[in-house]
Tab-separated table of C-alpha atoms in Angstrom:
chain	number	residue	atom	x	y	z
E	6	MET	CA	2.918	-82.490	-38.862
E	7	SER	CA	1.239	-85.850	-38.695
E	8	ALA	CA	-2.235	-86.962	-37.725
E	9	SER	CA	-2.762	-87.766	-34.061
E	10	PRO	CA	-2.501	-91.486	-33.323
E	11	ARG	CA	-5.648	-93.432	-32.535
E	12	VAL	CA	-6.194	-93.592	-28.785
E	13	PRO	CA	-7.912	-96.778	-27.575
E	14	ALA	CA	-11.136	-96.689	-25.627
E	15	GLY	CA	-11.426	-98.296	-22.204
E	16	PRO	CA	-10.706	-96.345	-19.018
E	17	LEU	CA	-10.342	-93.110	-20.999
E	18	SER	CA	-13.955	-93.308	-22.134
E	19	ARG	CA	-15.161	-92.913	-18.534
E	20	LEU	CA	-13.504	-89.503	-18.091
E	21	SER	CA	-15.309	-86.166	-18.497
E	22	PRO	CA	-15.049	-84.628	-21.997
E	23	LEU	CA	-12.502	-82.068	-20.775
E	24	ARG	CA	-10.263	-84.597	-19.026
E	25	LEU	CA	-10.689	-87.073	-21.868
E	26	GLY	CA	-9.700	-84.435	-24.440
E	27	LEU	CA	-6.661	-83.329	-22.429
E	28	THR	CA	-5.588	-86.938	-21.891
E	29	ARG	CA	-5.961	-87.806	-25.563
E	30	GLY	CA	-4.125	-84.612	-26.524
E	31	TRP	CA	-1.209	-85.434	-24.235
E	32	ILE	CA	-0.972	-89.028	-25.518
E	33	ALA	CA	-1.072	-87.829	-29.129
E	34	PHE	CA	1.545	-85.143	-28.517
E	35	ARG	CA	3.857	-87.524	-26.670
E	36	SER	CA	3.571	-90.063	-29.466
E	37	MET	CA	4.185	-87.396	-32.104
E	38	ILE	CA	7.368	-85.928	-30.599
E	39	ALA	CA	8.766	-89.383	-29.845
E	40	SER	CA	8.399	-90.580	-33.442
E	41	ARG	CA	11.282	-90.460	-35.890
E	42	GLU	CA	9.382	-88.036	-38.097
E	43	GLY	CA	8.598	-85.751	-35.159
E	44	ILE	CA	12.199	-85.700	-33.929
E	45	THR	CA	13.483	-84.950	-37.429
E	46	GLN	CA	11.003	-82.129	-38.014
E	47	ASN	CA	11.744	-80.531	-34.648
E	48	LEU	CA	15.475	-80.640	-35.247
E	49	ILE	CA	15.228	-79.169	-38.751
E	50	TRP	CA	12.668	-76.435	-38.049
E	51	ASN	CA	14.344	-75.308	-34.833
E	52	LEU	CA	17.958	-75.471	-35.980
E	53	ILE	CA	17.219	-73.103	-38.875
E	54	PRO	CA	16.137	-70.133	-36.679
E	55	LEU	CA	18.879	-70.859	-34.156
E	56	GLY	CA	21.401	-70.755	-36.992
E	57	ALA	CA	20.024	-67.352	-38.043
E	58	LEU	CA	20.392	-66.064	-34.471
E	59	VAL	CA	24.024	-67.197	-34.392
E	60	LEU	CA	24.680	-65.599	-37.777
E	61	TYR	CA	23.278	-62.180	-36.789
E	62	ARG	CA	24.155	-62.102	-33.094
E	63	ASP	CA	26.909	-59.479	-33.566
E	64	THR	CA	24.917	-57.319	-36.011
E	65	THR	CA	23.015	-54.270	-34.747
E	66	LEU	CA	19.738	-52.712	-35.868
E	67	PRO	CA	20.350	-49.726	-38.193
E	68	GLY	CA	21.004	-46.522	-36.269
E	69	THR	CA	21.027	-48.250	-32.857
E	70	ASP	CA	23.294	-50.333	-30.671
E	71	ILE	CA	20.552	-52.997	-30.248
E	72	SER	CA	21.518	-56.474	-31.388
E	73	PHE	CA	19.755	-57.528	-34.574
E	74	GLY	CA	19.328	-60.955	-32.982
E	75	VAL	CA	17.177	-59.438	-30.207
E	76	GLY	CA	14.930	-58.009	-32.936
E	77	LEU	CA	14.933	-61.317	-34.820
E	78	LEU	CA	14.008	-63.538	-31.869
E	79	PRO	CA	10.521	-62.012	-31.265
E	80	GLY	CA	9.653	-62.445	-34.943
E	81	ILE	CA	10.671	-66.105	-34.849
E	82	LEU	CA	8.529	-66.717	-31.752
E	83	ALA	CA	5.536	-64.905	-33.281
E	84	LEU	CA	5.869	-66.968	-36.442
E	85	GLY	CA	5.955	-70.166	-34.364
E	86	ILE	CA	2.669	-69.238	-32.684
E	87	THR	CA	1.067	-68.447	-36.038
E	88	PHE	CA	2.061	-71.860	-37.380
E	89	SER	CA	-0.440	-73.318	-34.892
E	90	VAL	CA	-3.088	-72.264	-37.451
E	91	THR	CA	-1.537	-74.536	-40.060
E	92	GLY	CA	-0.915	-77.312	-37.533
E	93	THR	CA	-4.474	-77.333	-36.207
E	94	ALA	CA	-5.951	-77.278	-39.715
E	95	TYR	CA	-3.602	-80.084	-40.793
E	96	TYR	CA	-4.501	-82.330	-37.840
E	97	LEU	CA	-8.208	-81.738	-38.428
E	98	THR	CA	-8.150	-82.520	-42.155
E	99	SER	CA	-5.903	-85.559	-41.624
E	100	GLU	CA	-8.177	-87.020	-38.971
E	101	ARG	CA	-11.234	-86.343	-41.064
E	102	GLU	CA	-9.579	-88.262	-43.909
E	103	ASP	CA	-8.573	-91.300	-41.807
E	104	GLY	CA	-11.918	-91.565	-39.977
E	105	THR	CA	-10.815	-90.341	-36.521
E	106	LEU	CA	-13.347	-87.517	-36.625
E	107	LEU	CA	-16.128	-89.936	-37.558
E	108	ARG	CA	-15.282	-92.162	-34.572
E	109	ALA	CA	-15.286	-89.136	-32.257
E	110	LYS	CA	-18.660	-88.070	-33.615
E	111	ALA	CA	-20.143	-91.476	-32.709
E	112	LEU	CA	-19.244	-91.149	-29.005
E	113	PRO	CA	-21.347	-89.294	-26.404
E	114	ARG	CA	-19.981	-85.719	-26.234
E	115	GLY	CA	-17.211	-87.015	-28.457
E	116	MET	CA	-16.903	-83.800	-30.467
E	117	THR	CA	-16.287	-81.787	-27.293
E	118	SER	CA	-13.444	-84.043	-26.177
E	119	TYR	CA	-12.138	-84.134	-29.758
E	120	VAL	CA	-11.860	-80.325	-29.986
E	121	VAL	CA	-10.209	-80.185	-26.542
E	122	GLY	CA	-7.696	-82.850	-27.608
E	123	LEU	CA	-7.036	-81.126	-30.936
E	124	SER	CA	-6.398	-77.831	-29.150
E	125	ALA	CA	-4.204	-79.508	-26.519
E	126	VAL	CA	-1.935	-81.018	-29.194
E	127	ALA	CA	-1.585	-77.652	-30.932
E	128	VAL	CA	-0.835	-75.802	-27.672
E	129	LEU	CA	1.753	-78.352	-26.524
E	130	ASP	CA	3.363	-78.417	-29.969
E	131	THR	CA	3.566	-74.600	-30.093
E	132	VAL	CA	4.948	-74.235	-26.559
E	133	ALA	CA	7.539	-76.974	-27.113
E	134	SER	CA	8.728	-75.381	-30.371
E	135	MET	CA	8.938	-71.944	-28.738
E	136	LEU	CA	11.011	-73.258	-25.838
E	137	MET	CA	13.386	-75.040	-28.214
E	138	VAL	CA	14.176	-71.666	-29.797
E	139	LEU	CA	13.748	-69.348	-26.813
E	140	LEU	CA	15.921	-71.103	-24.233
E	141	PRO	CA	19.104	-71.415	-26.339
E	142	GLY	CA	18.283	-68.104	-28.058
E	143	MET	CA	18.547	-66.226	-24.763
E	144	PHE	CA	22.165	-67.343	-24.458
E	145	ILE	CA	23.040	-66.929	-28.130
E	146	VAL	CA	21.728	-63.370	-28.498
E	147	PRO	CA	23.223	-60.577	-26.363
E	148	GLY	CA	20.868	-58.093	-24.727
E	149	VAL	CA	17.850	-60.308	-23.971
E	150	PRO	CA	16.385	-58.970	-20.669
E	151	VAL	CA	16.259	-62.409	-19.048
E	152	GLY	CA	15.856	-61.032	-15.514
E	153	SER	CA	12.975	-58.702	-16.356
E	154	PRO	CA	9.510	-59.790	-15.120
E	155	VAL	CA	8.043	-57.686	-17.952
E	156	LEU	CA	9.639	-60.067	-20.459
E	157	TRP	CA	8.135	-63.195	-18.932
E	158	LEU	CA	4.706	-61.724	-18.191
E	159	GLY	CA	4.515	-60.219	-21.670
E	160	LEU	CA	5.749	-63.423	-23.285
E	161	VAL	CA	3.094	-65.534	-21.535
E	162	GLY	CA	0.418	-62.928	-22.248
E	163	TYR	CA	1.128	-62.730	-25.964
E	164	LEU	CA	1.454	-66.507	-26.172
E	165	LEU	CA	-2.062	-66.876	-24.740
E	166	LEU	CA	-3.449	-64.098	-26.940
E	167	GLY	CA	-1.768	-65.567	-29.999
E	168	LEU	CA	-3.156	-69.037	-29.327
E	169	LEU	CA	-6.603	-67.533	-28.701
E	170	ALA	CA	-6.426	-65.871	-32.116
E	171	CYS	CA	-4.845	-68.766	-34.004
E	172	LEU	CA	-6.340	-72.038	-32.724
E	173	PRO	CA	-10.004	-71.252	-33.549
E	174	LEU	CA	-8.820	-69.887	-36.897
E	175	GLY	CA	-7.060	-73.202	-37.545
E	176	ILE	CA	-10.282	-75.101	-36.761
E	177	LEU	CA	-12.175	-72.786	-39.104
E	178	ILE	CA	-9.721	-73.374	-41.964
E	179	GLY	CA	-9.577	-77.110	-41.299
E	180	SER	CA	-13.376	-77.256	-41.510
E	181	LEU	CA	-13.351	-75.618	-44.944
E	182	VAL	CA	-10.322	-77.269	-46.582
E	183	LYS	CA	-10.773	-80.904	-47.595
E	184	SER	CA	-7.202	-82.155	-48.024
E	185	PRO	CA	-4.308	-82.169	-45.522
E	186	ARG	CA	-1.941	-81.890	-48.479
E	187	THR	CA	-3.527	-78.555	-49.376
E	188	VAL	CA	-3.058	-77.316	-45.811
E	189	GLY	CA	0.491	-78.620	-45.615
E	190	GLY	CA	1.527	-76.995	-48.877
E	191	LEU	CA	-0.446	-73.790	-49.312
E	192	GLY	CA	-0.710	-73.244	-45.550
E	193	PHE	CA	3.032	-73.369	-45.025
E	194	PHE	CA	3.936	-71.125	-47.943
E	195	GLY	CA	1.040	-68.788	-47.162
E	196	THR	CA	2.212	-68.346	-43.568
E	197	MET	CA	5.804	-67.792	-44.671
E	198	GLY	CA	4.632	-65.247	-47.239
E	199	LEU	CA	2.645	-63.391	-44.585
E	200	SER	CA	5.675	-63.360	-42.290
E	201	ILE	CA	7.687	-61.634	-45.022
E	202	ILE	CA	5.177	-58.810	-45.456
E	203	SER	CA	4.146	-58.552	-41.775
E	204	GLY	CA	7.242	-56.754	-40.539
E	205	LEU	CA	8.535	-59.655	-38.467
E	206	PHE	CA	12.065	-59.369	-39.795
E	207	PHE	CA	12.246	-55.870	-41.308
E	208	PRO	CA	10.309	-52.590	-40.845
E	209	LEU	CA	6.812	-52.660	-42.298
E	210	GLN	CA	7.310	-49.069	-43.497
E	211	ALA	CA	9.508	-50.425	-46.303
E	212	LEU	CA	6.399	-51.786	-48.062
E	213	TRP	CA	3.623	-50.059	-50.035
E	214	GLY	CA	1.003	-48.137	-48.077
E	215	TRP	CA	-1.897	-50.421	-49.009
E	216	VAL	CA	0.107	-53.461	-47.860
E	217	GLN	CA	0.756	-51.780	-44.511
E	218	VAL	CA	-2.971	-51.168	-44.038
E	219	LEU	CA	-3.891	-54.742	-44.997
E	220	VAL	CA	-1.242	-56.368	-42.810
E	221	GLN	CA	-2.322	-54.387	-39.750
E	222	MET	CA	-5.686	-56.139	-39.922
E	223	LEU	CA	-4.022	-59.544	-39.424
E	224	PRO	CA	-2.908	-61.173	-36.152
E	225	LEU	CA	0.643	-62.002	-37.285
E	226	TYR	CA	1.715	-58.353	-37.466
E	227	TRP	CA	0.432	-57.576	-33.974
E	228	LEU	CA	2.001	-60.702	-32.518
E	229	GLY	CA	5.326	-59.489	-33.876
E	230	VAL	CA	4.850	-55.987	-32.444
E	231	GLY	CA	3.786	-57.388	-29.071
E	232	MET	CA	6.744	-59.742	-28.872
E	233	ARG	CA	9.147	-56.944	-29.794
E	234	SER	CA	7.659	-54.738	-27.075
E	235	VAL	CA	8.702	-57.219	-24.368
E	236	PHE	CA	12.130	-58.083	-25.797
E	237	LEU	CA	13.371	-54.692	-26.999
E	238	PRO	CA	14.080	-51.526	-24.986
E	239	ALA	CA	11.487	-48.729	-24.972
E	240	GLU	CA	13.441	-46.564	-27.434
E	241	ALA	CA	13.056	-49.268	-30.109
E	242	ALA	CA	9.371	-48.303	-30.392
E	243	ALA	CA	10.487	-45.342	-32.512
E	244	MET	CA	11.055	-47.792	-35.385
E	245	GLU	CA	7.408	-48.912	-35.322
E	246	ILE	CA	4.492	-47.319	-37.191
E	247	GLY	CA	3.358	-44.335	-35.141
E	248	GLY	CA	6.513	-44.437	-33.063
E	249	SER	CA	4.932	-46.598	-30.317
E	250	TRP	CA	4.067	-50.200	-29.546
E	251	ARG	CA	0.280	-49.467	-29.663
E	252	THR	CA	-0.272	-52.202	-27.078
E	253	LEU	CA	-4.013	-51.680	-26.622
E	254	THR	CA	-4.633	-51.768	-30.366
E	255	GLY	CA	-2.608	-54.959	-30.728
E	256	VAL	CA	-4.409	-56.687	-27.865
E	257	GLY	CA	-7.745	-55.609	-29.364
E	258	VAL	CA	-6.939	-56.992	-32.835
E	259	LEU	CA	-5.717	-60.331	-31.451
E	260	ALA	CA	-8.794	-60.635	-29.215
E	261	ALA	CA	-11.061	-59.797	-32.170
E	262	TRP	CA	-9.541	-62.584	-34.250
E	263	GLY	CA	-10.053	-64.948	-31.327
E	264	VAL	CA	-13.738	-63.960	-31.117
E	265	ILE	CA	-14.183	-64.438	-34.882
E	266	GLY	CA	-12.621	-67.897	-34.743
E	267	LEU	CA	-14.600	-68.950	-31.664
E	268	ALA	CA	-17.823	-67.726	-33.254
E	269	PHE	CA	-17.472	-69.400	-36.649
E	270	GLY	CA	-15.002	-72.270	-36.119
E	271	PRO	CA	-17.244	-74.526	-33.969
E	272	VAL	CA	-20.257	-73.836	-36.219
E	273	LEU	CA	-18.380	-74.931	-39.347
E	274	LEU	CA	-16.875	-77.899	-37.501
E	275	ARG	CA	-20.322	-79.149	-36.452
E	276	ARG	CA	-21.620	-78.765	-40.002
E	277	MET	CA	-18.630	-80.641	-41.363
E	278	ALA	CA	-19.028	-83.415	-38.767
E	279	ARG	CA	-22.723	-83.871	-39.660
E	280	ARG	CA	-21.719	-84.632	-43.244
E	281	GLU	CA	-19.208	-87.310	-42.191
E	282	SER	CA	-20.178	-90.939	-42.775
E	283	GLY	CA	-18.502	-94.247	-43.380
E	284	SER	CA	-19.036	-93.922	-47.136
E	285	THR	CA	-17.373	-90.487	-47.328
E	286	VAL	CA	-14.369	-91.725	-45.323
E	287	GLU	CA	-14.040	-94.759	-47.576
E	288	ALA	CA	-14.298	-92.596	-50.707
E	289	ARG	CA	-11.451	-90.361	-49.471
E	290	ARG	CA	-9.396	-93.439	-48.619
E	291	GLN	CA	-9.809	-94.778	-52.142
E	292	GLN	CA	-8.791	-91.398	-53.589
E	293	ALA	CA	-5.664	-91.417	-51.406
E	294	LEU	CA	-4.789	-94.936	-52.580
E	295	GLN	CA	-5.135	-93.851	-56.211
E	296	ARG	CA	-2.660	-90.995	-55.625
E	297	ILE	CA	-0.189	-93.515	-54.230
């Protein structure tokens, strides 16, 4: 994850904030995936889950004839969506450190176009990563209901719900955390730790009762359940808590997290932007040089 490249002014500055943000987001995303660092990261982080799918493709879930790979694939996709929290927070803190946020603040309606561009990069990055795993995964893993409209409608629905829950949360975290290195380190390991205890790759019932209660308040668990509900047959719901997918509850929790992020994220972002100045950017730059 690297900071979005600086986009020059000129014709772009005459666009509406929405179009300007989308255009800047697309340029930043295209530059990011075309860079050597971006290509390397995409290869590494997408080959690992694909390797796991190959390894477990002939294994079945305990007590069923369902491929373990079909149960693994939804968890991988849910985890990829959740990483948009870390990605959005990382972009925001990086661009605050290098002065991009300060330049956006100086433009008319610049913060609006900045948030749109930030969100566009995160959405494009998440969708691209999902497709890199999903498309080959459908051929690697036996039993994926490729021809089912329920799969595709559910997949798109949970992708949108997941992004609604995660992107504002990423802006909220990025507004509170000062260093991109903190986000890159603690954010990554924190998300991976949550994935381990959120039932993405093994039944949540194997954990302590209080952990089960806590995890069910978080979006990652419900993303995993929702993804499994569209990939796995109906009888697989018996392995879930309560013996059902609890679709309405999951949609409600994800929507609630989206509302929380939308309510507090922009407020904290505006407060953070008001404190930005040339002197604060220069002070952070000098601190970064001292670490080098």
